[in-house]
mmCIF file of C-alpha atoms in Angstrom:
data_model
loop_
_atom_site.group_PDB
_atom_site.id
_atom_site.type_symbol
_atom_site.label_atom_id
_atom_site.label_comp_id
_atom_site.label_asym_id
_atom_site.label_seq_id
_atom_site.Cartn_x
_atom_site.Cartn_y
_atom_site.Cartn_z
ATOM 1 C CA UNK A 672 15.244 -4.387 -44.018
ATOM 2 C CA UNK A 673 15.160 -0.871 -43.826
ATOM 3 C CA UNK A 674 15.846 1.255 -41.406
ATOM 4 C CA UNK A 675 12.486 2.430 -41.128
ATOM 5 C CA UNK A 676 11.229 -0.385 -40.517
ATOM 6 C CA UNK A 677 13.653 -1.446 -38.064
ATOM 7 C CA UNK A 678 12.504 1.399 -35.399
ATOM 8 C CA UNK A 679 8.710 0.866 -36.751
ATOM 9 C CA UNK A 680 9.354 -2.461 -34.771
ATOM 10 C CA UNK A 681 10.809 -1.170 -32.197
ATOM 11 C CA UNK A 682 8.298 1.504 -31.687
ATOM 12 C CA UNK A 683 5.864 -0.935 -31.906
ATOM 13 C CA UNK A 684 7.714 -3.270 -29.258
ATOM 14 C CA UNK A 685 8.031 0.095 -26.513
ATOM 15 C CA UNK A 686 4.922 1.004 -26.912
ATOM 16 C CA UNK A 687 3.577 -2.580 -26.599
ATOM 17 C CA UNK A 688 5.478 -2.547 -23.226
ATOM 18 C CA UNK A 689 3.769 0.521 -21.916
ATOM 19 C CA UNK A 690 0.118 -0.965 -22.749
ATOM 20 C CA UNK A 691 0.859 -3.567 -20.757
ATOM 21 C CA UNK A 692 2.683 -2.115 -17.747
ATOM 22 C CA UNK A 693 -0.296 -0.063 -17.907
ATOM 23 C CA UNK A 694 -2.942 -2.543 -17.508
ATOM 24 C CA UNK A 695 -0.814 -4.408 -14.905
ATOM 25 C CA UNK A 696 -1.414 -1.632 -12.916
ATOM 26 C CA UNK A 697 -4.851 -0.988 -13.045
ATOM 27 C CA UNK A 698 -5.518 -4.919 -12.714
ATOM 28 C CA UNK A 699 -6.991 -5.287 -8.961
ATOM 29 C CA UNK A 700 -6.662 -1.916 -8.996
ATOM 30 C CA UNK A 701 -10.119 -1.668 -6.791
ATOM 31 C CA UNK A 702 -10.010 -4.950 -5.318
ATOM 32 C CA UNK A 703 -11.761 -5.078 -1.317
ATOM 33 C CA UNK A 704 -12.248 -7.503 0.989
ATOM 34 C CA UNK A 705 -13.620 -8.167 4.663
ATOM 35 C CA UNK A 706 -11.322 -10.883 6.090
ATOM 36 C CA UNK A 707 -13.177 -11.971 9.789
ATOM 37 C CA UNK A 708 -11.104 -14.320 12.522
ATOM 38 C CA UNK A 709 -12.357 -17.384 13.131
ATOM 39 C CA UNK A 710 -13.077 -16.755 16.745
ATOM 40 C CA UNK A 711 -14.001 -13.685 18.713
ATOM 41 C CA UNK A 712 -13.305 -10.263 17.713
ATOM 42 C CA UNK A 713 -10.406 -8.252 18.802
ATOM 43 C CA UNK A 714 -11.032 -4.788 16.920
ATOM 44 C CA UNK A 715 -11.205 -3.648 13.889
ATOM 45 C CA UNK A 716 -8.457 -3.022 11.579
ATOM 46 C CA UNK A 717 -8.295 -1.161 7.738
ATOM 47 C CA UNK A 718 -5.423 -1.536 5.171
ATOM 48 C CA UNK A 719 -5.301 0.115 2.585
ATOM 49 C CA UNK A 720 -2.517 0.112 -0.480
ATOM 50 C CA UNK A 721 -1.582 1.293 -3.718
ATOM 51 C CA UNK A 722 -0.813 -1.938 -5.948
ATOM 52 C CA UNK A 723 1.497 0.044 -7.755
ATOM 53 C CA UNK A 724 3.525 -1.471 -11.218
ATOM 54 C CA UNK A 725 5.487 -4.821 -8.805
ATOM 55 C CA UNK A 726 2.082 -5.447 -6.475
ATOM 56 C CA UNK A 727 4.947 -5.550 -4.080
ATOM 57 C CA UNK A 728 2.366 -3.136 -1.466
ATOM 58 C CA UNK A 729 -0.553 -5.339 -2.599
ATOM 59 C CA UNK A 730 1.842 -8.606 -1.033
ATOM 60 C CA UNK A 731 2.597 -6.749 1.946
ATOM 61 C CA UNK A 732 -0.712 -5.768 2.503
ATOM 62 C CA UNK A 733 -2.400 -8.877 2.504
ATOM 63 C CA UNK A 734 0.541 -10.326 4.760
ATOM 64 C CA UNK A 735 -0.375 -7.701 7.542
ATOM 65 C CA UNK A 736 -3.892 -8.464 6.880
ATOM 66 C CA UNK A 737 -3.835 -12.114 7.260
ATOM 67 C CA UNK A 738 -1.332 -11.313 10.626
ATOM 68 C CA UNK A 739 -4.143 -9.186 11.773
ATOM 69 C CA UNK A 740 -6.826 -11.672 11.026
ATOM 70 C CA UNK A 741 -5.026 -14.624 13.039
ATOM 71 C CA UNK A 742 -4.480 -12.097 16.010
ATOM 72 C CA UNK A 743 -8.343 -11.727 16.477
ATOM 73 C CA UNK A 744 -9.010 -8.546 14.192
ATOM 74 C CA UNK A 745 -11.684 -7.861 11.615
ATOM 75 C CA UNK A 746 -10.004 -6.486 8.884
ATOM 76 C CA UNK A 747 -11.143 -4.320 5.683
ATOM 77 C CA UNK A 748 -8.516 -4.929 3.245
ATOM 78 C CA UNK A 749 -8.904 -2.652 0.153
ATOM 79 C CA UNK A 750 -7.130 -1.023 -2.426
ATOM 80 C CA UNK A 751 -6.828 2.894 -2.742
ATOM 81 C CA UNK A 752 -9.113 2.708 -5.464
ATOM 82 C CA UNK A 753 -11.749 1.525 -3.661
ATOM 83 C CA UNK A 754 -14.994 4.104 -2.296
ATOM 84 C CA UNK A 755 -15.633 4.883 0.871
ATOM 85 C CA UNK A 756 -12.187 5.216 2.748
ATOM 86 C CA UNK A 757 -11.605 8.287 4.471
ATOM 87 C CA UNK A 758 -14.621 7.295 7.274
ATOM 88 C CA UNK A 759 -12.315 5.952 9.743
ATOM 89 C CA UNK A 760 -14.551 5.409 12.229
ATOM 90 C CA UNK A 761 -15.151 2.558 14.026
ATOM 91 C CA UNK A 762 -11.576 1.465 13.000
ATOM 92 C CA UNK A 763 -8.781 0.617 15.797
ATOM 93 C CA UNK A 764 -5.810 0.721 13.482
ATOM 94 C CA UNK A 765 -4.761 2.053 10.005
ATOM 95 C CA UNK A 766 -2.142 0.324 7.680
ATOM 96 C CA UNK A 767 -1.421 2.211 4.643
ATOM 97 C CA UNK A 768 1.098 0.912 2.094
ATOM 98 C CA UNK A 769 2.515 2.946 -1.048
ATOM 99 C CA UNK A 770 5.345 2.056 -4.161
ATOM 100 C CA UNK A 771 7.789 5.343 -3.934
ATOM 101 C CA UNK A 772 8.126 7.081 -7.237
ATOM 102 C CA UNK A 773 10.076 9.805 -7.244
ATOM 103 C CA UNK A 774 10.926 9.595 -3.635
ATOM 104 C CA UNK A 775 7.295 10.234 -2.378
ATOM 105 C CA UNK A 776 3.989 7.843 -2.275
ATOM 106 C CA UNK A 777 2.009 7.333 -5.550
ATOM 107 C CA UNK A 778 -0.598 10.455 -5.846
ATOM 108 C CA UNK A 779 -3.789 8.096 -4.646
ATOM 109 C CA UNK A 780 -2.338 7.263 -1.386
ATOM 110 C CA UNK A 781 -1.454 11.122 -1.209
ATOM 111 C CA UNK A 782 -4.822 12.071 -2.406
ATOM 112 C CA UNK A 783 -6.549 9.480 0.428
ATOM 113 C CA UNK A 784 -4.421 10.324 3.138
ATOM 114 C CA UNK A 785 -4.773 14.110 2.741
ATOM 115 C CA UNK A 786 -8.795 13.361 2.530
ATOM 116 C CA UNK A 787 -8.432 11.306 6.505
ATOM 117 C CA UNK A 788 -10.202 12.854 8.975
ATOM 118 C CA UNK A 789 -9.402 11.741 12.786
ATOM 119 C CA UNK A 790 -12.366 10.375 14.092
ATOM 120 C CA UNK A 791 -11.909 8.520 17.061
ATOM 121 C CA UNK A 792 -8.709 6.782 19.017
ATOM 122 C CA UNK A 793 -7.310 5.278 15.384
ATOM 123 C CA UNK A 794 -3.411 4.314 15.337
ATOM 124 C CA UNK A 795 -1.617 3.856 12.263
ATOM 125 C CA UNK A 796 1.410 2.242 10.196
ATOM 126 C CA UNK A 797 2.801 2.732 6.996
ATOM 127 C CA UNK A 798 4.926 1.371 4.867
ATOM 128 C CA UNK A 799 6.535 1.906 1.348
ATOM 129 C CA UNK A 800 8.198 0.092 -1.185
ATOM 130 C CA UNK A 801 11.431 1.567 -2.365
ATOM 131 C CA UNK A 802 14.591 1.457 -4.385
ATOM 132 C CA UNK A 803 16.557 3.156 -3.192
ATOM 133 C CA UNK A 804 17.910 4.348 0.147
ATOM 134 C CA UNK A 805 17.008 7.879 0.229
ATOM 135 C CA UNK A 806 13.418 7.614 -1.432
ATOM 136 C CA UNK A 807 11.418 8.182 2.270
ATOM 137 C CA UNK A 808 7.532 7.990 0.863
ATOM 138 C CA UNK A 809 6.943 6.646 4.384
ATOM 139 C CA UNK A 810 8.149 9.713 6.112
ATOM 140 C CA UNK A 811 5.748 11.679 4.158
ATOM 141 C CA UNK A 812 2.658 9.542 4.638
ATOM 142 C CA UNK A 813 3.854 9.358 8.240
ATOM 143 C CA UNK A 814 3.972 13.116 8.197
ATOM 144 C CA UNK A 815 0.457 13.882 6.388
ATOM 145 C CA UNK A 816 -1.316 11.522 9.007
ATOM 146 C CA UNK A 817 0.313 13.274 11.853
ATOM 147 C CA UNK A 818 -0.761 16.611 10.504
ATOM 148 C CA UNK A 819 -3.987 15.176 10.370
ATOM 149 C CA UNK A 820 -4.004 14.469 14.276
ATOM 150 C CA UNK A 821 -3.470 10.978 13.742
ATOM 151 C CA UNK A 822 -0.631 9.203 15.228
ATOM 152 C CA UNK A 823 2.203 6.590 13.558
ATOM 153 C CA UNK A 824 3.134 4.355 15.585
ATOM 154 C CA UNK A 825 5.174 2.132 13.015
ATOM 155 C CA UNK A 826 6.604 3.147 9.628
ATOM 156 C CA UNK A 827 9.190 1.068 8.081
ATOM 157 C CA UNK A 828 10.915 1.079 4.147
ATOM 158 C CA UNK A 829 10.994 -2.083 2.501
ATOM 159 C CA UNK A 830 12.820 -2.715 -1.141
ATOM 160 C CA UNK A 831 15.763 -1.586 -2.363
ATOM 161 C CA UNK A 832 14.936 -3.551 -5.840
ATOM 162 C CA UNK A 833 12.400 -1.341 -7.477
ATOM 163 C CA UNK A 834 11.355 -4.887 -9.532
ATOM 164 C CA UNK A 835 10.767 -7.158 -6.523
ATOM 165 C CA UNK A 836 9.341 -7.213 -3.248
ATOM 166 C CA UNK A 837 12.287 -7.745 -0.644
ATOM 167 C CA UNK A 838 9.946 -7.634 2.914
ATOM 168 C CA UNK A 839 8.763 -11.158 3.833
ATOM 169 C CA UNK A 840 5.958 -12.616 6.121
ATOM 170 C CA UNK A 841 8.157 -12.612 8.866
ATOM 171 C CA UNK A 842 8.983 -8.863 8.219
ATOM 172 C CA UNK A 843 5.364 -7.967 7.923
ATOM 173 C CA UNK A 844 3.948 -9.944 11.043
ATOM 174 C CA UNK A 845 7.021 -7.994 12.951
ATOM 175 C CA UNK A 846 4.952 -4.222 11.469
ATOM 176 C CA UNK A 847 1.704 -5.517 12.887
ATOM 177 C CA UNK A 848 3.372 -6.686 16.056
ATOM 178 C CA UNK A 849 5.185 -3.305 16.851
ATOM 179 C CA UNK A 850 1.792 -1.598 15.806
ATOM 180 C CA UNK A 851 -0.603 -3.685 17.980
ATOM 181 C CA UNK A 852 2.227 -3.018 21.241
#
């Protein structure tokens, strides 16, 4: 074989790769859904992530979600990509959960949470997914809400793998817990 058609291949191969890593994360990318508790209703709770390239955020997400759900809530739980997000009212807490790529949250969570508007007694959390130990995307979403005149009450860093997902149920019902105290 030739040389040219060596790196043809492997062009082809990389580029391949990108397509896909591509579509993986725009897959769900808009997803939303109203999960109600079986008995009465508590409050009302929204949670709102960025899938980002792992879905690690997306796991998270639906962990607090489901934690939320079995402590009596009503809970809107929706990707970033989804319409009609920044009306807050009506809403008891926020939950906002963003991959960290290049040691801030992903541009949609930025976008969102710099669109927020305070409009009532709303209390958040956030969380990020990071790789690394100085990579604090939290500390700026946690910032931008509080600048906003809407107060944090819980943000935590999960990950240190930028490939997997290293928070766990257990982790996640803990955020919800500290956030509903």
């Amino acid at each position: 074989m030739s040389i040219w058609v060596i790196i043809g291949i492997i062009l082809g191969i990389v580029i391949l790769i990108c397509v896909v890593v591509w579509l993986m994360s725009y897959s769900g990318s808009s997803t939303s859904e109203i999960l109600k508790p079986d008995g009465n209703i508590t409050g009302k709770a929204l949670v709102v992530y960025d899938p980002g390239l792992s879905g690690g955020t997306r796991t998270a997400a639906t962990y607090m979600a489901e934690n939320l759900k079995a402590k009596g809530y009503e809970v809107k739980l929706t990707s970033v990509k989804s319409d009609n997000l920044s009306d807050l009212s009506g809403y008891d807490f926020l939950i906002v959960g963003s991959p960290t790529y290049g040691a801030k949250p992903t541009e949609p969570i930025t976008s969102y949470l710099n669109s927020l508007e305070n409009s009532g007694n709303i209390m958040a959390g956030v969380y990020a997914l990071s790789a690394g130990n100085t990579q604090d995307a939290e500390i700026v979403m946690a910032e931008i809400l509080e600048n906003k005149s809407i107060p944090v009450k819980v943000l935590i860093k999960y990950g240190n793998s930028p490939f997997a997902f290293s928070a766990d149920q257990k982790q996640c019902s803990d955020f919800v817990s500290q956030l509903l105290d």
